[in-house]
Amino acid sequence: MGEIVQFVPRADRDASANLAEFIRLAREDLTAFASGGAWDKDKWKHNETAVVFATKTAPLDSYSFTPLADPFKQFAKAYVRYSYSQNPVKDLSSTVQALRCVEAGLLSACGRAEISLLSAAVMDVCADKCRAFYFSAEVQCNTGRKIQAIFDFMREKRLVPSLPAWKSPFKKPVILTEDLGEAGQAHRAAKLPTNDDMLAVADLFALADDTESRFYSSIFILLMVAPSRISEVLKLPIDCVQWESDERGQPQMFMRWRAAKGKGTTKKWVVPAMHEVVQEAVRRLVEISGPAREAARQAFKHADGSPEAGALASVEEFGGIYWPYLDEEKTLKTWDALCLHRKNEFSRDRAIREDSWRVPDANEVNRRLGSGLIESLFQRYSLQRADGSPIKLTSHQLRHWLSTMSERAGMDDYTLAQWAGRARVADNRHYDHRTPEERLEEAKKLLPIQPTPLLERIKHRQPVAYQELGVDRLGTAKATLYGMCVHDYAMAPCQKHRECMTCKEHVCIKGDYVTLERILLLEAQTELLLECAQKAHEDGDFGADRWVDNHKWKLAHVRAMRMALEHPSVPEGAVLRIPDEHDPSPVRRALMDLGVIEVPSLEALSPKAIPLVLA
């Protein structure tokens, strides 16, 4: 297309002058789409890229359309030619849809299709038109982004006076393959054929007994070799099957493949179970395509104007825009194509044109799979689902099925992306139709998560559930200086006033040496206090006897816990607490005072007499 031309607005011109200069530059200095009828026609074509400057405010179909209103049409043509010159892409449908929405918004809000009338309110009307014209959330999102890009371009190039910033209101739609609701479930069911459907495809290949069924069922088989796009299969060469020895010296089959969407040339390895059927499918296609390939070869040989076999006329009718190649990259010559056939090759009432050649398109393949109004090959051979309903598939569903089966078999994402010919590993998710439960189970297998041992979490002050400490209650325990407290503070405040070591709702963990050191310190402090209380009692101080009893009670529990934590027979991580009877509740104390329950003697409260409980 020549050197890229940049449009640079001038600050000393007003918006209308910049707009006029932009349109002039696109019309006179740029050459994109010039071969399709130049500027004045409303239908442009460049190789495989087509643009129709048709309004959406009038009936629009494949046979008739009403052009966009002027002067907006002049801007639309300039924008398409300029943007294509900057970034030539095959598909401009979203850009054209956005331009139609902007034109419709201007006509609805202002009565005239002039971009100088754009304002915040008019821009919102353009978005409303997008909602009215297109019902798919994905189409709305893509078109909305293009509308925003058009407005940004107008503002950046100063084509409209005082144009405010505007953001598309259309959110990116949910990826239904990952959706957990009913919509996601329905989407996965619609995209993913059943195993019975896929077995019917194999049955069709085995039953094929005429040229049409042998041709198309062979294409179906090649679609089942690896996750593939139908456009890739239709451009396979006749020598697509190749062999290469693996690291053990064993021959392995692969197919020479040119992946679409920027992936480029790749190898598609074929599992051994498919070797024989792939060879048979390719053999059938080579046989059927033979006459068409010879016609193409002869047409190229005699395309210098000689009358032999009408070669020049054949090239003009069947050569295509890349003649003598079949693809834009010029890697496949037409007479080397595997899926070639002659015009009317499969017709039952029209004669085959001997000097012709063609490649079927995706729609023709899909019609044979049942996605059309004509009789499918499944119906011809009386193949149907178990409930009697007809089998209806698309070529892309086979790609979805293979990708999902590969995920279920445990293939890693990178290998799957390479095998499927995807440029981005992230695109695997659009073809993964496993249920959420399946994905969770696979994640558990691939990433086995072992819970951190209780003792480690105690040491690092991480959350510990009540159940792990022997208490049947939801929630997490509270850390203390000496262990963990399992008291339910939602029911009542602490009844012990933080006297944790004599509380049955407090536990200690064997192996936590930080808390053990604190317990040793508490034991020493309690011993000292007991000695002071005993001396005061011997000196006759009033009430000292009660302090003696209190310190004996506490020391017995602290020492009993310390001895258990240091005992070699107690395993690391063991959870220890004092028994209920050694920490009576207020009700139990009342019963003790009434003599209903025996009060344990102080002599029984020796450290060795307190049977600590392992929770």
Coordinates of C-alpha atoms in Angstrom, one line a residue:
M1 CA 0.0 0.0 0.0
G2 CA 3.0 2.3 0.0
E3 CA 4.3 4.7 2.6
I4 CA 2.0 5.3 5.6
V5 CA 0.6 8.8 5.6
Q6 CA -0.2 10.5 8.9
F7 CA -2.9 13.2 9.3
V8 CA -1.7 16.0 11.6
P9 CA -4.3 18.6 12.5
R10 CA -3.3 22.2 12.6
A11 CA -4.1 24.4 15.6
D12 CA -4.6 27.5 13.5
R13 CA -7.6 25.8 11.7
D14 CA -11.0 25.3 13.1
A15 CA -12.6 21.9 13.3
S16 CA -14.4 22.1 9.9
A17 CA -11.2 23.0 8.1
N18 CA -9.4 20.0 9.8
L19 CA -12.3 17.7 8.8
A20 CA -12.1 18.9 5.2
E21 CA -8.4 18.4 5.1
F22 CA -8.7 14.9 6.6
I23 CA -11.3 13.8 4.0
R24 CA -9.1 15.3 1.2
L25 CA -6.0 13.4 2.4
A26 CA -7.9 10.1 2.6
R27 CA -9.5 10.6 -0.8
E28 CA -6.5 11.9 -2.8
D29 CA -3.3 10.7 -1.0
L30 CA -4.3 7.2 0.2
T31 CA -4.7 4.2 -2.1
A32 CA -6.4 1.5 0.1
F33 CA -9.5 0.0 -1.6
A34 CA -8.7 1.9 -4.7
S35 CA -9.0 -1.2 -6.9
G36 CA -12.5 -1.8 -5.8
G37 CA -14.1 1.2 -7.4
A38 CA -12.3 4.0 -5.7
W39 CA -13.9 6.7 -3.6
D40 CA -17.3 7.2 -5.2
K41 CA -18.6 3.7 -4.9
D42 CA -20.4 2.6 -1.7
K43 CA -19.0 -1.0 -1.8
W44 CA -15.3 -1.4 -1.3
K45 CA -13.2 -4.6 -1.5
H46 CA -9.5 -5.2 -1.0
N47 CA -8.4 -8.9 -1.2
E48 CA -10.7 -10.6 1.3
T49 CA -11.7 -7.4 3.1
A50 CA -15.0 -5.9 2.1
V51 CA -16.8 -2.8 3.3
V52 CA -20.3 -1.7 2.6
F53 CA -21.2 2.0 3.5
A54 CA -24.8 1.1 4.2
T55 CA -27.1 2.8 6.8
K56 CA -28.8 0.7 9.4
T57 CA -31.7 3.2 9.4
A58 CA -33.2 1.5 6.3
P59 CA -33.6 -2.2 5.2
L60 CA -30.2 -3.8 4.8
D61 CA -29.5 -7.3 3.4
S62 CA -27.1 -9.1 1.1
Y63 CA -28.9 -7.9 -2.0
S64 CA -29.8 -4.3 -1.4
F65 CA -28.9 -1.4 0.9
T66 CA -29.2 2.3 1.3
P67 CA -26.0 4.3 1.5
L68 CA -25.0 6.3 4.6
A69 CA -26.2 9.8 4.6
D70 CA -24.0 12.6 3.5
P71 CA -21.9 14.4 4.7
F72 CA -21.3 11.6 7.3
K73 CA -20.6 9.1 4.5
Q74 CA -17.5 11.2 3.4
F75 CA -16.1 11.0 6.9
A76 CA -16.9 7.3 7.2
K77 CA -15.0 6.6 4.0
A78 CA -12.1 8.7 5.1
Y79 CA -12.0 7.0 8.5
V80 CA -12.1 3.5 7.0
R81 CA -9.4 4.2 4.4
Y82 CA -7.2 6.0 6.9
S83 CA -7.5 3.4 9.7
Y84 CA -7.0 0.5 7.2
S85 CA -3.9 2.2 5.8
Q86 CA -2.5 2.4 9.4
N87 CA -3.5 -1.1 10.4
P88 CA -4.6 -3.4 7.5
V89 CA -6.9 -6.1 9.0
K90 CA -9.2 -8.6 7.3
D91 CA -12.3 -7.8 9.2
L92 CA -13.7 -4.3 9.5
S93 CA -17.2 -5.3 10.4
S94 CA -17.0 -3.9 14.0
T95 CA -15.8 -0.5 12.6
V96 CA -18.6 -0.4 10.0
Q97 CA -21.1 -1.3 12.7
A98 CA -19.9 1.5 14.9
L99 CA -20.1 4.1 12.0
R100 CA -23.7 3.0 11.3
C101 CA -24.5 3.6 15.0
V102 CA -22.9 7.1 14.9
E103 CA -24.8 8.0 11.8
A104 CA -28.1 6.7 13.2
G105 CA -27.5 8.6 16.5
L106 CA -26.9 11.9 14.6
L107 CA -30.0 11.5 12.4
S108 CA -32.1 10.6 15.4
A109 CA -30.9 13.4 17.7
C110 CA -30.1 16.2 15.2
G111 CA -32.0 15.3 12.0
R112 CA -28.7 15.7 10.1
A113 CA -25.7 13.4 9.7
E114 CA -23.0 16.0 10.5
I115 CA -20.3 15.1 13.0
S116 CA -19.9 18.7 14.0
L117 CA -23.3 18.3 15.9
L118 CA -21.9 15.7 18.2
S119 CA -22.3 16.3 21.9
A120 CA -22.4 14.2 25.1
A121 CA -26.1 13.6 24.7
V122 CA -25.8 12.7 21.0
M123 CA -23.0 10.3 21.8
D124 CA -25.2 8.5 24.3
V125 CA -27.9 8.2 21.6
C126 CA -25.3 6.5 19.4
A127 CA -24.9 3.9 22.2
D128 CA -28.7 3.5 22.4
K129 CA -28.7 2.8 18.6
C130 CA -26.1 0.1 19.2
R131 CA -28.4 -1.6 21.7
A132 CA -31.3 -1.4 19.3
F133 CA -29.3 -2.7 16.3
Y134 CA -27.4 -5.5 17.9
F135 CA -28.7 -7.9 20.6
S136 CA -25.6 -9.9 21.3
A137 CA -23.7 -8.7 24.4
E138 CA -20.4 -9.5 22.7
V139 CA -21.3 -7.6 19.5
Q140 CA -22.4 -4.6 21.6
C141 CA -19.1 -4.7 23.5
N142 CA -17.0 -4.8 20.4
T143 CA -19.1 -2.2 18.6
G144 CA -19.0 0.1 21.6
R145 CA -15.2 0.0 21.7
K146 CA -15.1 1.0 18.1
I147 CA -17.6 3.8 18.7
Q148 CA -15.4 5.1 21.5
A149 CA -12.3 4.8 19.2
I150 CA -14.1 6.9 16.6
F151 CA -14.9 9.6 19.1
D152 CA -11.4 9.6 20.5
F153 CA -10.0 9.9 16.9
M154 CA -12.3 12.9 16.3
R155 CA -11.2 14.6 19.5
E156 CA -7.5 13.8 18.9
K157 CA -7.5 15.1 15.3
R158 CA -9.7 18.1 16.2
L159 CA -12.4 17.3 13.7
V160 CA -15.2 18.3 16.1
P161 CA -15.3 21.4 18.2
S162 CA -15.3 20.8 22.0
L163 CA -16.0 17.1 21.9
P164 CA -16.2 15.7 25.5
A165 CA -14.6 12.4 26.5
W166 CA -16.9 9.4 26.2
K167 CA -16.6 5.8 27.4
S168 CA -18.5 2.9 26.0
P169 CA -21.2 1.7 28.4
F170 CA -21.0 -1.9 27.2
K171 CA -19.2 -4.2 29.6
K172 CA -17.2 -7.1 28.5
P173 CA -19.6 -10.1 28.5
V174 CA -19.1 -13.0 30.9
I175 CA -17.1 -15.8 29.5
L176 CA -19.9 -18.4 29.5
T177 CA -17.5 -21.4 29.5
E178 CA -16.5 -20.2 33.1
D179 CA -20.0 -19.1 34.2
L180 CA -21.4 -21.2 37.1
G181 CA -25.0 -20.3 36.5
E182 CA -27.7 -21.7 34.2
A183 CA -26.5 -19.5 31.3
G184 CA -23.0 -21.0 31.5
Q185 CA -24.5 -24.5 31.7
A186 CA -26.7 -24.0 28.7
H187 CA -23.7 -22.5 26.8
R188 CA -21.5 -25.5 27.5
A189 CA -24.2 -27.9 26.5
A190 CA -24.8 -26.0 23.2
K191 CA -21.1 -25.8 22.3
L192 CA -20.1 -29.3 23.3
P193 CA -21.2 -32.3 21.2
T194 CA -21.9 -35.5 23.0
N195 CA -19.7 -38.5 22.7
D196 CA -22.5 -40.3 20.8
D197 CA -22.6 -37.5 18.3
M198 CA -18.8 -37.8 17.7
L199 CA -19.2 -41.6 17.3
A200 CA -21.8 -40.9 14.7
V201 CA -19.2 -38.9 12.8
A202 CA -16.9 -41.9 12.8
D203 CA -19.8 -44.1 11.7
L204 CA -20.4 -41.8 8.8
F205 CA -16.8 -42.1 7.6
A206 CA -17.2 -45.9 7.7
L207 CA -20.6 -45.9 5.9
A208 CA -19.6 -43.4 3.2
D209 CA -20.2 -45.0 -0.2
D210 CA -20.5 -42.1 -2.7
T211 CA -18.2 -39.2 -3.7
E212 CA -19.9 -36.5 -1.6
S213 CA -20.1 -38.5 1.6
R214 CA -16.5 -39.8 1.2
F215 CA -15.2 -36.3 0.5
Y216 CA -17.0 -34.5 3.4
S217 CA -16.7 -37.3 6.0
S218 CA -12.9 -37.3 5.3
I219 CA -12.8 -33.6 6.1
F220 CA -14.8 -34.4 9.3
I221 CA -12.1 -37.0 10.3
L222 CA -9.3 -34.4 9.8
L223 CA -11.2 -32.1 12.1
M224 CA -11.2 -34.8 14.7
V225 CA -7.4 -35.3 14.5
A226 CA -6.6 -32.2 16.5
P227 CA -8.6 -29.1 17.6
S228 CA -8.7 -27.3 14.2
R229 CA -10.4 -24.5 12.3
I230 CA -12.3 -25.6 9.2
S231 CA -10.4 -22.9 7.2
E232 CA -7.1 -24.6 8.1
V233 CA -8.3 -28.1 7.0
L234 CA -9.6 -26.7 3.7
K235 CA -6.1 -25.4 2.9
L236 CA -4.1 -28.5 3.7
P237 CA -1.6 -29.7 1.0
I238 CA -1.8 -33.2 -0.5
D239 CA 1.4 -34.1 1.3
C240 CA 0.2 -33.0 4.7
V241 CA 0.9 -36.3 6.4
Q242 CA 4.5 -36.6 7.5
W243 CA 6.5 -38.9 9.8
E244 CA 9.3 -38.2 12.3
S245 CA 11.1 -40.4 14.8
D246 CA 10.7 -39.8 18.5
E247 CA 13.4 -40.0 21.1
R248 CA 13.1 -43.8 21.2
G249 CA 13.5 -44.0 17.4
Q250 CA 9.8 -44.9 16.9
P251 CA 8.1 -43.2 13.8
Q252 CA 5.3 -40.7 14.8
M253 CA 2.8 -39.2 12.5
F254 CA 2.2 -35.5 12.3
M255 CA 0.4 -33.2 9.8
R256 CA 1.9 -30.2 8.2
W257 CA -0.4 -27.4 9.3
R258 CA -0.7 -23.7 8.8
A259 CA -2.7 -22.3 11.7
A260 CA -4.9 -19.3 11.3
K261 CA -5.1 -16.1 13.4
G262 CA -1.4 -15.4 13.4
K263 CA -0.1 -18.8 14.7
G264 CA 1.6 -19.7 11.5
T265 CA 3.2 -23.0 10.4
T266 CA 3.1 -25.8 13.0
K267 CA 3.1 -29.6 13.4
K268 CA -0.1 -31.4 14.6
W269 CA 0.9 -34.7 16.1
V270 CA -1.5 -37.6 15.5
V271 CA -2.2 -40.2 18.2
P272 CA -1.3 -43.7 17.1
A273 CA -4.9 -44.8 17.3
M274 CA -5.8 -42.3 14.5
H275 CA -2.9 -43.1 12.1
E276 CA -4.8 -45.6 9.9
V277 CA -8.0 -43.6 9.7
V278 CA -6.1 -40.3 8.9
Q279 CA -4.2 -42.0 6.1
E280 CA -7.4 -43.4 4.6
A281 CA -9.1 -39.9 4.9
V282 CA -6.2 -38.3 3.1
R283 CA -6.1 -41.0 0.5
R284 CA -9.8 -40.5 -0.3
L285 CA -9.4 -36.7 -0.6
V286 CA -6.3 -37.1 -2.9
E287 CA -8.3 -39.4 -5.1
I288 CA -11.4 -37.2 -5.3
S289 CA -9.4 -34.0 -5.8
G290 CA -7.3 -35.4 -8.5
P291 CA -9.3 -34.3 -11.6
A292 CA -9.8 -30.8 -10.1
R293 CA -6.0 -30.4 -9.3
E294 CA -5.2 -31.5 -12.9
A295 CA -7.6 -29.0 -14.3
A296 CA -5.9 -26.2 -12.2
R297 CA -2.5 -27.4 -13.3
Q298 CA -3.4 -27.3 -16.9
A299 CA -5.0 -24.0 -16.6
F300 CA -1.8 -22.5 -15.2
K301 CA 0.2 -24.2 -17.9
H302 CA -1.9 -22.8 -20.7
A303 CA -3.0 -19.5 -19.2
D304 CA -1.1 -17.4 -21.7
G305 CA -4.1 -17.1 -23.9
S306 CA -3.9 -20.4 -25.9
P307 CA -7.3 -22.0 -26.6
E308 CA -6.4 -25.3 -25.2
A309 CA -9.0 -26.5 -22.6
G310 CA -10.3 -23.0 -22.3
A311 CA -7.4 -22.3 -19.8
L312 CA -7.7 -18.5 -19.7
A313 CA -11.5 -18.6 -19.1
S314 CA -11.0 -21.2 -16.4
V315 CA -8.5 -19.1 -14.6
E316 CA -10.8 -16.0 -14.7
E317 CA -13.7 -18.1 -13.3
F318 CA -12.0 -20.2 -10.7
G319 CA -8.5 -18.8 -10.2
G320 CA -9.4 -16.5 -7.2
I321 CA -7.6 -13.4 -6.1
Y322 CA -4.4 -15.2 -5.1
W323 CA -4.0 -17.3 -8.3
P324 CA -2.0 -19.5 -8.8
Y325 CA -1.9 -19.7 -5.0
L326 CA -4.9 -20.6 -2.8
D327 CA -3.9 -18.5 0.2
E328 CA -2.9 -14.9 0.9
E329 CA 0.5 -16.0 2.2
K330 CA 1.3 -17.7 -1.1
T331 CA 2.4 -21.0 0.5
L332 CA -0.1 -23.4 -1.2
K333 CA -0.4 -23.7 -5.0
T334 CA -4.0 -24.5 -6.1
W335 CA -3.1 -27.8 -7.7
D336 CA -1.4 -29.0 -4.5
A337 CA -4.6 -28.4 -2.4
L338 CA -6.0 -31.6 -0.7
C339 CA -9.7 -30.5 -0.5
L340 CA -10.1 -29.4 -4.1
H341 CA -13.1 -30.6 -6.2
R342 CA -14.7 -29.7 -9.5
K343 CA -17.8 -27.6 -9.9
N344 CA -21.0 -29.7 -9.6
E345 CA -18.9 -32.6 -8.3
F346 CA -21.6 -33.6 -5.9
S347 CA -24.6 -32.5 -7.8
R348 CA -27.2 -35.2 -8.7
D349 CA -28.8 -33.3 -11.6
R350 CA -26.1 -31.2 -13.1
A351 CA -23.1 -32.2 -15.1
I352 CA -19.6 -31.9 -13.7
R353 CA -17.6 -29.1 -15.3
E354 CA -14.3 -30.8 -16.2
D355 CA -12.1 -27.7 -16.5
S356 CA -13.1 -26.3 -13.0
W357 CA -11.7 -26.4 -9.5
R358 CA -12.9 -25.0 -6.2
V359 CA -12.5 -25.4 -2.4
P360 CA -15.7 -25.7 -0.4
D361 CA -16.4 -23.1 2.2
A362 CA -17.3 -23.5 5.9
N363 CA -21.0 -23.3 5.2
E364 CA -20.9 -26.2 2.8
V365 CA -19.2 -28.3 5.4
N366 CA -21.6 -27.3 8.1
R367 CA -24.6 -28.1 5.9
R368 CA -23.4 -31.7 5.6
L369 CA -23.0 -31.8 9.4
G370 CA -26.7 -30.8 9.8
S371 CA -26.4 -27.1 10.3
G372 CA -28.6 -26.1 7.4
L373 CA -31.9 -26.7 5.6
I374 CA -30.7 -29.4 3.2
E375 CA -30.5 -33.1 4.1
S376 CA -27.4 -33.8 6.2
L377 CA -25.1 -36.8 5.6
F378 CA -26.3 -38.1 9.0
Q379 CA -29.9 -38.1 7.7
R380 CA -28.9 -39.8 4.5
Y381 CA -27.4 -42.7 6.4
S382 CA -30.1 -42.8 9.0
L383 CA -27.8 -41.8 11.9
Q384 CA -29.7 -40.0 14.7
R385 CA -29.5 -39.5 18.5
A386 CA -30.8 -42.0 20.9
D387 CA -34.0 -40.0 21.5
G388 CA -34.7 -39.9 17.7
S389 CA -33.7 -36.3 17.2
P390 CA -31.5 -35.4 14.3
I391 CA -27.8 -34.8 14.8
K392 CA -26.8 -31.2 14.1
L393 CA -23.2 -30.1 14.4
T394 CA -20.9 -27.4 13.2
S395 CA -17.3 -27.8 12.2
H396 CA -16.2 -25.6 15.2
Q397 CA -18.0 -27.8 17.7
L398 CA -15.6 -30.6 16.8
R399 CA -12.8 -28.2 17.9
H400 CA -14.6 -27.5 21.1
W401 CA -15.1 -31.2 21.8
L402 CA -11.4 -32.1 21.2
S403 CA -10.2 -29.2 23.4
T404 CA -12.5 -30.2 26.2
M405 CA -11.5 -33.9 26.0
S406 CA -7.9 -32.9 26.1
E407 CA -8.5 -30.8 29.2
R408 CA -10.2 -33.8 30.8
A409 CA -7.3 -36.0 29.9
G410 CA -4.9 -33.7 31.7
M411 CA -3.1 -32.0 28.8
D412 CA -1.3 -28.9 30.0
D413 CA -2.4 -25.5 28.7
Y414 CA 0.8 -24.8 26.7
T415 CA 0.7 -28.1 24.8
L416 CA -3.0 -27.8 24.1
A417 CA -2.5 -24.3 22.7
Q418 CA 0.3 -25.5 20.5
W419 CA -1.7 -28.5 19.4
A420 CA -4.8 -26.4 18.6
G421 CA -2.8 -23.8 16.8
R422 CA -3.7 -21.0 19.2
A423 CA -1.4 -17.9 19.4
R424 CA -2.3 -17.3 23.1
V425 CA -2.6 -19.9 25.9
A426 CA -5.3 -17.8 27.5
D427 CA -7.6 -18.6 24.5
N428 CA -7.9 -22.2 25.8
R429 CA -10.5 -21.1 28.3
H430 CA -13.0 -20.3 25.5
Y431 CA -13.0 -24.0 24.4
D432 CA -12.9 -25.6 27.9
H433 CA -16.5 -26.8 28.6
R434 CA -15.8 -28.9 31.6
T435 CA -18.2 -28.4 34.5
P436 CA -17.1 -26.3 37.5
E437 CA -17.0 -29.5 39.5
E438 CA -14.6 -31.2 37.0
R439 CA -12.3 -28.2 37.0
L440 CA -12.2 -28.2 40.8
E441 CA -11.3 -31.9 40.9
E442 CA -8.5 -31.4 38.4
A443 CA -7.2 -28.4 40.3
K444 CA -7.1 -30.6 43.5
K445 CA -5.1 -33.3 41.6
L446 CA -2.7 -30.8 40.0
L447 CA -2.2 -28.7 43.1
P448 CA -2.5 -31.0 46.2
I449 CA -2.9 -28.6 49.1
Q450 CA -1.8 -30.1 52.4
P451 CA -2.9 -28.1 55.4
T452 CA -0.1 -26.6 57.5
P453 CA 0.4 -28.6 60.7
L454 CA -1.4 -27.2 63.7
L455 CA 1.9 -26.7 65.6
E456 CA 3.3 -24.6 62.8
R457 CA 0.3 -22.4 62.7
I458 CA 0.4 -22.0 66.4
K459 CA 4.0 -20.9 66.2
H460 CA 3.3 -18.4 63.5
R461 CA 0.0 -17.2 65.1
Q462 CA -2.1 -18.2 62.2
P463 CA -5.8 -19.0 62.5
V464 CA -6.8 -22.2 64.2
A465 CA -10.3 -23.6 64.0
Y466 CA -12.2 -24.6 67.1
Q467 CA -12.7 -28.1 65.6
E468 CA -9.0 -28.6 65.5
L469 CA -8.8 -28.1 69.3
G470 CA -11.6 -30.6 70.0
V471 CA -14.5 -28.1 70.2
D472 CA -17.5 -28.7 67.9
R473 CA -18.2 -25.1 67.0
L474 CA -17.6 -22.9 64.0
G475 CA -15.0 -20.1 64.3
T476 CA -11.4 -19.7 65.2
A477 CA -9.7 -19.8 68.7
K478 CA -8.0 -16.8 70.4
A479 CA -4.3 -16.9 71.1
T480 CA -3.1 -16.4 74.7
L481 CA 0.2 -16.1 76.4
Y482 CA 0.2 -19.9 77.1
G483 CA -1.8 -21.4 74.3
M484 CA -5.3 -21.0 72.7
C485 CA -8.6 -20.0 74.3
V486 CA -11.8 -21.7 73.0
H487 CA -14.3 -19.7 75.0
D488 CA -17.3 -18.4 73.1
Y489 CA -17.2 -14.7 73.7
A490 CA -20.4 -14.3 71.8
M491 CA -22.3 -16.1 74.6
A492 CA -20.6 -14.5 77.7
P493 CA -17.4 -12.6 78.7
C494 CA -14.5 -14.4 80.2
Q495 CA -15.5 -15.9 83.5
K496 CA -11.9 -16.4 84.7
H497 CA -10.6 -12.9 84.5
R498 CA -7.8 -14.1 82.3
E499 CA -6.7 -16.9 84.7
C500 CA -6.2 -19.1 81.7
M501 CA -4.1 -21.9 83.2
T502 CA -6.9 -23.0 85.5
C503 CA -9.6 -22.8 82.8
K504 CA -11.1 -25.9 81.1
E505 CA -11.6 -23.7 78.0
H506 CA -7.9 -23.1 77.5
V507 CA -5.6 -25.5 75.7
C508 CA -1.9 -25.8 75.4
I509 CA 0.1 -27.3 72.4
K510 CA 3.0 -29.6 72.9
G511 CA 6.1 -28.3 71.0
D512 CA 5.3 -24.5 71.3
Y513 CA 8.4 -23.7 73.2
V514 CA 7.7 -20.0 73.5
T515 CA 4.5 -20.6 75.5
L516 CA 6.4 -23.3 77.5
E517 CA 8.9 -20.8 78.6
R518 CA 6.1 -18.5 79.7
I519 CA 4.5 -21.4 81.6
L520 CA 7.8 -22.1 83.4
L521 CA 8.0 -18.4 84.3
L522 CA 4.4 -18.5 85.6
E523 CA 5.1 -21.6 87.6
A524 CA 8.1 -19.9 89.3
Q525 CA 6.1 -16.7 90.0
T526 CA 3.2 -18.8 91.5
E527 CA 5.6 -20.7 93.7
L528 CA 7.0 -17.5 95.1
L529 CA 3.5 -16.2 95.8
L530 CA 2.6 -19.4 97.5
E531 CA 5.7 -19.1 99.8
C532 CA 4.7 -15.5 100.7
A533 CA 1.1 -16.6 101.4
Q534 CA 2.3 -19.5 103.6
K535 CA 4.6 -17.2 105.6
A536 CA 1.8 -14.7 106.1
H537 CA -0.5 -17.5 107.3
E538 CA 2.2 -18.7 109.7
D539 CA 2.4 -15.1 111.0
G540 CA -1.3 -15.1 111.7
D541 CA -2.3 -12.6 109.0
F542 CA -6.1 -12.6 108.5
G543 CA -7.3 -14.2 105.2
A544 CA -3.8 -15.5 104.3
D545 CA -5.2 -19.1 104.4
R546 CA -7.4 -18.4 101.4
W547 CA -4.5 -17.1 99.4
V548 CA -2.6 -20.3 100.3
D549 CA -5.4 -22.4 98.9
N550 CA -5.7 -20.2 95.8
H551 CA -2.0 -20.4 95.0
K552 CA -1.9 -24.2 95.6
W553 CA -4.9 -24.6 93.2
K554 CA -3.2 -22.5 90.5
L555 CA 0.3 -24.0 91.0
A556 CA -1.1 -27.6 90.7
H557 CA -2.6 -26.8 87.3
V558 CA 0.4 -24.9 86.0
R559 CA 2.8 -27.5 87.1
A560 CA 0.7 -30.4 85.8
M561 CA 0.5 -28.7 82.4
R562 CA 4.3 -28.0 82.4
M563 CA 5.1 -31.6 83.3
A564 CA 2.8 -32.9 80.5
L565 CA 4.4 -30.5 77.9
E566 CA 7.8 -31.7 78.9
H567 CA 7.0 -35.4 79.1
P568 CA 8.7 -37.5 76.3
S569 CA 5.6 -39.7 75.8
V570 CA 3.4 -36.8 74.8
P571 CA 3.7 -36.3 71.0
E572 CA 4.6 -33.1 69.4
G573 CA 1.5 -31.1 68.5
A574 CA -0.7 -32.7 71.1
V575 CA -3.5 -30.5 72.4
L576 CA -3.8 -30.6 76.3
R577 CA -6.4 -29.1 78.6
I578 CA -7.5 -29.7 82.2
P579 CA -10.6 -31.8 82.8
D580 CA -14.0 -30.3 83.5
E581 CA -14.1 -31.5 87.1
H582 CA -11.0 -29.5 88.0
D583 CA -12.6 -26.3 86.7
P584 CA -16.2 -26.3 88.1
S585 CA -18.8 -24.1 86.6
P586 CA -20.8 -21.6 88.8
V587 CA -23.6 -24.2 89.0
R588 CA -21.2 -27.0 90.0
R589 CA -19.7 -24.7 92.7
A590 CA -23.1 -24.0 94.1
L591 CA -23.8 -27.8 94.2
M592 CA -20.4 -28.2 96.0
D593 CA -21.4 -25.6 98.6
L594 CA -24.7 -27.4 99.2
G595 CA -22.8 -30.7 99.6
V596 CA -24.5 -32.4 96.7
I597 CA -21.1 -32.8 94.9
E598 CA -17.9 -33.7 96.7
V599 CA -15.2 -31.0 96.8
P600 CA -11.8 -32.3 95.7
S601 CA -9.3 -32.0 98.5
L602 CA -6.2 -29.8 98.2
E603 CA -4.1 -32.9 98.7
A604 CA -5.6 -34.4 95.5
L605 CA -4.5 -31.4 93.5
S606 CA -1.0 -32.5 93.1
P607 CA 0.4 -32.2 89.6
K608 CA 0.6 -35.9 89.2
A609 CA -3.1 -36.3 90.3
I610 CA -4.5 -34.0 87.7
P611 CA -5.4 -36.1 84.6
L612 CA -4.8 -33.7 81.7
V613 CA -7.0 -34.4 78.7
L614 CA -5.7 -34.8 75.2
A615 CA -8.2 -33.0 73.0

